[in-house]
mmCIF file of C-alpha atoms in Angstrom:
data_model
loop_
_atom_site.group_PDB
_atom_site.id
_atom_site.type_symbol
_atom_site.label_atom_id
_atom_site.label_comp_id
_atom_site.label_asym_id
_atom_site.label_seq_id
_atom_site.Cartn_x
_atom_site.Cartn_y
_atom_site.Cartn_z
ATOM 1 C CA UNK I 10 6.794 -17.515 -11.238
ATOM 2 C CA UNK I 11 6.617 -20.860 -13.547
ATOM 3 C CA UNK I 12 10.531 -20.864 -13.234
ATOM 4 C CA UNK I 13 10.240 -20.181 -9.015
ATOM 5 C CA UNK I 14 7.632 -23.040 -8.972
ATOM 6 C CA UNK I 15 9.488 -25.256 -11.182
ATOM 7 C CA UNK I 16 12.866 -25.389 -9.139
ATOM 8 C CA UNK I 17 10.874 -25.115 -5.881
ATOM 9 C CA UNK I 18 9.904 -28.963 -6.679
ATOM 10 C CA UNK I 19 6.663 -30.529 -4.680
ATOM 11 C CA UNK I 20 5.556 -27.652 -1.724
ATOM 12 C CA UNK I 21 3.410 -28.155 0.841
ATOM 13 C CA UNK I 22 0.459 -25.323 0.551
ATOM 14 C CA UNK I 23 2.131 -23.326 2.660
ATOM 15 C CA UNK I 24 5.030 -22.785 1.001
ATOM 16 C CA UNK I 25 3.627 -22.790 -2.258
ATOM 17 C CA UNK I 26 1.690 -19.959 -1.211
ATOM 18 C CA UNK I 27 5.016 -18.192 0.367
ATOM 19 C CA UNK I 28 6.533 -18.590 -3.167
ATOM 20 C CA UNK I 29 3.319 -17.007 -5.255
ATOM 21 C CA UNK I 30 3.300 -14.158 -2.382
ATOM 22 C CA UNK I 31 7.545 -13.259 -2.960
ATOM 23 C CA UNK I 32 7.587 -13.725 -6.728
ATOM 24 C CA UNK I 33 4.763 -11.110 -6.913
ATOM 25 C CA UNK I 34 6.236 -8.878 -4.585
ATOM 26 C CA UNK I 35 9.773 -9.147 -6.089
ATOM 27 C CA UNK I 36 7.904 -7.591 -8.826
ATOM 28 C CA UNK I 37 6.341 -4.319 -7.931
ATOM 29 C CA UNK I 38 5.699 -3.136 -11.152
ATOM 30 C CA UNK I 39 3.679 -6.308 -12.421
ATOM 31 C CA UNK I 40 1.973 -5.656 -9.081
ATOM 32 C CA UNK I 41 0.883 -1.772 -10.339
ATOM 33 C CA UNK I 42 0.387 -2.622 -13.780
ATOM 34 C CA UNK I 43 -2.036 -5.155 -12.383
ATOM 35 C CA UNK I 44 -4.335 -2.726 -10.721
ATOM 36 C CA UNK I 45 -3.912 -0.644 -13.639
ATOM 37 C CA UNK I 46 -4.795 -3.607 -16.763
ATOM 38 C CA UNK I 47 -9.357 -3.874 -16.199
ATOM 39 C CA UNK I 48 -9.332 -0.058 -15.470
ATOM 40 C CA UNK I 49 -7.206 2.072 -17.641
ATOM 41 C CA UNK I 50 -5.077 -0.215 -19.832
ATOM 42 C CA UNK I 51 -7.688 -2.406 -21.413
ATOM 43 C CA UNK I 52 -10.007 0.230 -22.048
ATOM 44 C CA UNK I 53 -7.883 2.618 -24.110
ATOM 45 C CA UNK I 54 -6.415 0.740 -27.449
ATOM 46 C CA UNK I 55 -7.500 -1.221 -30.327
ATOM 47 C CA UNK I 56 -9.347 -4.485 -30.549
ATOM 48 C CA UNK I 57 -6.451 -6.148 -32.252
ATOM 49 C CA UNK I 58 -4.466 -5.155 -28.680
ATOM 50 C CA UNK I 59 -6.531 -6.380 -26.463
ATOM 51 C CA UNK I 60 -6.907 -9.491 -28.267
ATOM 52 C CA UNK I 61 -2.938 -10.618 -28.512
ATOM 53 C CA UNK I 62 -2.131 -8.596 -24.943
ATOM 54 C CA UNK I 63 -5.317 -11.137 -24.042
ATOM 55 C CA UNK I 64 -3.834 -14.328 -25.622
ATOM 56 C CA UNK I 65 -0.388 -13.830 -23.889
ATOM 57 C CA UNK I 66 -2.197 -13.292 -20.525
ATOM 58 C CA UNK I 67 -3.728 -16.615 -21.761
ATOM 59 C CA UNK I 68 -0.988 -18.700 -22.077
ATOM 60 C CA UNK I 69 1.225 -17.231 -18.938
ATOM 61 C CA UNK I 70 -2.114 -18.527 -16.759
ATOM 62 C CA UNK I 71 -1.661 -21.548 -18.452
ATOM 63 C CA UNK I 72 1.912 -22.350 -17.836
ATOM 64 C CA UNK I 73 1.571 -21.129 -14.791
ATOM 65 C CA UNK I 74 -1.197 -23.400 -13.894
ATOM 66 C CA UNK I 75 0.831 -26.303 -15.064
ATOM 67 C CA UNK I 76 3.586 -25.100 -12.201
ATOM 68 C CA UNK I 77 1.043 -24.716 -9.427
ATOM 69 C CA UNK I 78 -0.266 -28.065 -10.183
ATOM 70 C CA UNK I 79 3.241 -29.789 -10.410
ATOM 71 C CA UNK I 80 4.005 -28.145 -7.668
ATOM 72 C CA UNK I 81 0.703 -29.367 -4.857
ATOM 73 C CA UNK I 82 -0.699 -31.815 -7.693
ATOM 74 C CA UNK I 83 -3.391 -31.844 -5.178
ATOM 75 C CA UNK I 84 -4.754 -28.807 -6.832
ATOM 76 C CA UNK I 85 -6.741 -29.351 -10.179
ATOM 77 C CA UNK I 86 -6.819 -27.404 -13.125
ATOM 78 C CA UNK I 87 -10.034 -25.131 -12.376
ATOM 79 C CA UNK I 88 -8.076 -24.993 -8.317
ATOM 80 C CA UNK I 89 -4.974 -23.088 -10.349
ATOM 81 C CA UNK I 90 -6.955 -20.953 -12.252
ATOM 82 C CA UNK I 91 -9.243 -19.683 -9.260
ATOM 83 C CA UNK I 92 -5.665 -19.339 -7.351
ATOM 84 C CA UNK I 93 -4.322 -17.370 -10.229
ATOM 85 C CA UNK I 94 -7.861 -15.017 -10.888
ATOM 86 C CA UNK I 95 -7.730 -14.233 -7.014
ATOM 87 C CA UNK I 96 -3.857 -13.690 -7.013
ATOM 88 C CA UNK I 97 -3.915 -11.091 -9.706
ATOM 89 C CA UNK I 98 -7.484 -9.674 -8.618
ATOM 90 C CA UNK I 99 -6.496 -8.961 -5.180
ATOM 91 C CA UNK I 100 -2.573 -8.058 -5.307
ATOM 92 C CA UNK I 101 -2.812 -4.424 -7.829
ATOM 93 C CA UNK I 102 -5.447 -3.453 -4.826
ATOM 94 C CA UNK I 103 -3.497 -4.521 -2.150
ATOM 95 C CA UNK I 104 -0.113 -2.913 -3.622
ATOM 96 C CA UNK I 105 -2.170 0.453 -3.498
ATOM 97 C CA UNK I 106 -3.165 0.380 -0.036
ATOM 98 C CA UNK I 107 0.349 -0.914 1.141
ATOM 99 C CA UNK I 108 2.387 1.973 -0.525
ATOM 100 C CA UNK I 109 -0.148 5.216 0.075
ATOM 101 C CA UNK I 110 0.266 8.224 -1.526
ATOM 102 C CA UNK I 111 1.953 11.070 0.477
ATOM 103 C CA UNK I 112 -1.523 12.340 1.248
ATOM 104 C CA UNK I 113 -2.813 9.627 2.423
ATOM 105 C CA UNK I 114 0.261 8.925 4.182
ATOM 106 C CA UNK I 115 0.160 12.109 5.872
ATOM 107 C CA UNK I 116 -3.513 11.648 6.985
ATOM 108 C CA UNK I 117 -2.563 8.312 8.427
ATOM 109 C CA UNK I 118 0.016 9.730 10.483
ATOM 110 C CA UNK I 119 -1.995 12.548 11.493
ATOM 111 C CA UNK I 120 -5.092 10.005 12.256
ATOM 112 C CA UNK I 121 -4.043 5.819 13.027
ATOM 113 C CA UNK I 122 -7.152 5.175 13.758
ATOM 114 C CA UNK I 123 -7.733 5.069 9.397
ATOM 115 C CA UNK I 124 -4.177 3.557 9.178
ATOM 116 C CA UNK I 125 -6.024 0.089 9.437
ATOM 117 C CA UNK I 126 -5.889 -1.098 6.194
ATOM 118 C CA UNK I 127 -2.280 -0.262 5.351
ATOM 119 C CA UNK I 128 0.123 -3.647 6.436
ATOM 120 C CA UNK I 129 3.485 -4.658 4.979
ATOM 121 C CA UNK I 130 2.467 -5.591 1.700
ATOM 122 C CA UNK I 131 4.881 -9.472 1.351
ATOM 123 C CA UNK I 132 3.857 -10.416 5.181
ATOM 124 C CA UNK I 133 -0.324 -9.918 4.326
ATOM 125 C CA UNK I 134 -0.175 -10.941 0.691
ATOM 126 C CA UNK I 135 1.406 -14.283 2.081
ATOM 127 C CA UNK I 136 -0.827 -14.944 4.355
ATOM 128 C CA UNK I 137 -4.087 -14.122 2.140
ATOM 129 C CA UNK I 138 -2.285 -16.273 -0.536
ATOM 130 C CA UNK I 139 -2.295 -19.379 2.190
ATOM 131 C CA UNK I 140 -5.755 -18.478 2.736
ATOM 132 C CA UNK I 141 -6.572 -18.740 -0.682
ATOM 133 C CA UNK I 142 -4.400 -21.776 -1.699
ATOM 134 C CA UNK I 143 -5.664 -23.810 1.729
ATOM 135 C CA UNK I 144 -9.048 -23.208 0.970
ATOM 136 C CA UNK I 145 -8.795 -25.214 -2.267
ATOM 137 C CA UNK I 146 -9.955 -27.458 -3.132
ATOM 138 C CA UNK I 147 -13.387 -26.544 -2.391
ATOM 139 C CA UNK I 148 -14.626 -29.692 -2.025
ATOM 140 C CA UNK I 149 -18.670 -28.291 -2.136
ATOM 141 C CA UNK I 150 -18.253 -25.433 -4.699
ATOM 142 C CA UNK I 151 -19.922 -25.632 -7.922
ATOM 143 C CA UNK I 152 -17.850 -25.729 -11.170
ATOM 144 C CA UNK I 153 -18.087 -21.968 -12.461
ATOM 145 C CA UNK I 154 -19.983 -23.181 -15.151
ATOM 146 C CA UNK I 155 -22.106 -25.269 -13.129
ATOM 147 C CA UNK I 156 -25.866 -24.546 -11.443
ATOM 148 C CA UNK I 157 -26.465 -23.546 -8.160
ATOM 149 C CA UNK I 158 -27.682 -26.357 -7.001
ATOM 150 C CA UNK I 159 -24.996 -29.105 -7.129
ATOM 151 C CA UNK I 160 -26.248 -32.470 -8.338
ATOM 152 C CA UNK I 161 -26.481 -34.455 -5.043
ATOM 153 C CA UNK I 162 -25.714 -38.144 -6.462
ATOM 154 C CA UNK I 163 -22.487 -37.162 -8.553
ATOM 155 C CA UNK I 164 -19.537 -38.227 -7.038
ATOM 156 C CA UNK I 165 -16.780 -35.802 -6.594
ATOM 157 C CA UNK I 166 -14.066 -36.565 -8.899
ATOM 158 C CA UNK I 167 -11.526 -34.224 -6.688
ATOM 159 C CA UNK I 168 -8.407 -36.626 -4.616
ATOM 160 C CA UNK I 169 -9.382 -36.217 -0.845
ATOM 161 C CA UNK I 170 -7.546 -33.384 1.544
ATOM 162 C CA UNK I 171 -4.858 -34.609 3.706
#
C-alpha cells in the first residue's frame, strides 16, 4: 500500500480512497487474516508473539500513515490512523460477507430477500473507504484522548476543507 500511495503522487480523496480499497482487495488473504488477527490469532501464542507480531503491525501503520498523509496532506496524523483502524476493522468483516460460505450461499439463492448484505466486495469497500476518508477531517471530533466535552475557546489547529 505505502509503495501504491507513494507512486500514486498527491490524490484527491477520492482516489486515494479507490487506491486503499484495490490494494486491499488485490490482497485477499491480508483481507482473511484480518478478520482472523483480534479473534483467533492473537489469542492463541506467547506474549513474546504478540508483542513483535504487535510492533511490526506498529510500524506498517506508521509508514503507511506517512503515505496517506503525503498523499492528501490534508489529512493529519491522528486522520491516517483513524483511516487505517477503520480500514482494517471493517474489511476482514466485509471479506466474509462478500465471499459466503456454500451454505450460506445456497440459502441466499434459495431466499434473496437475506441476500442483502452480500455486494461485490472492491465496488462497496471503495465506496465505504470514500466515506471514511471524506469524512475526515472531523473538524468537531474530540482527540481520542480528549474529554467529551471539547474546550469551546481552543482554536482548531486542523487546515480548513476545500
Amino acid at each position: 500500500m505505502e509503495g501504491e500511495l507513494d507512486r500514486a503522487g498527491t490524490l484527491s480523496a477520492r482516489d486515494l480512497a479507490a487506491v486503499l480499497a484495490r490494494t486491499l482487495a488485490d490482497r485477499p488473504l491480508f483481507c482473511d487474516l484480518l478478520a482472523h488477527a483480534p479473534l483467533s490469532l492473537e489469542r492463541s501464542v506467547s506474549a513474546e508473539s504478540v508483542r513483535a507480531y504487535k510492533l511490526r503491525a506498529l510500524d506498517a501503520v506508521e509508514a503507511v500513515v506517512a503515505a496517506l498523509r503525503r498523499a492528501l496532506p490534508e489529512l493529519s496524523e491522528r486522520d491516517g490512523v483513524d483511516v487505517i483502524a477503520a480500514l482494517t476493522s471493517m474489511v476482514g468483516t466485509l471479506r466474509q460477507i462478500a465471499n459466503p460460505s456454500q451454505t450460506m450461499a445456497l440459502v441466499y439463492a434459495e431466499d434473496p430477500r437475506l441476500a442483502h448484505s452480500v455486494a461485490d466486495f472492491l465496488p462497496r469497500l471503495t465506496r465505504l473507504t470514500e466515506a471514511i476518508v471524506l469524512g475526515l477531517p472531523a473538524p468537531d471530533a474530540p482527540a481520542p484522548d480528549a474529554p467529551d466535552t471539547p474546550d469551546a475557546g481552543a482554536p482548531d489547529s486542523r487546515p480548513a476543507r476545500p
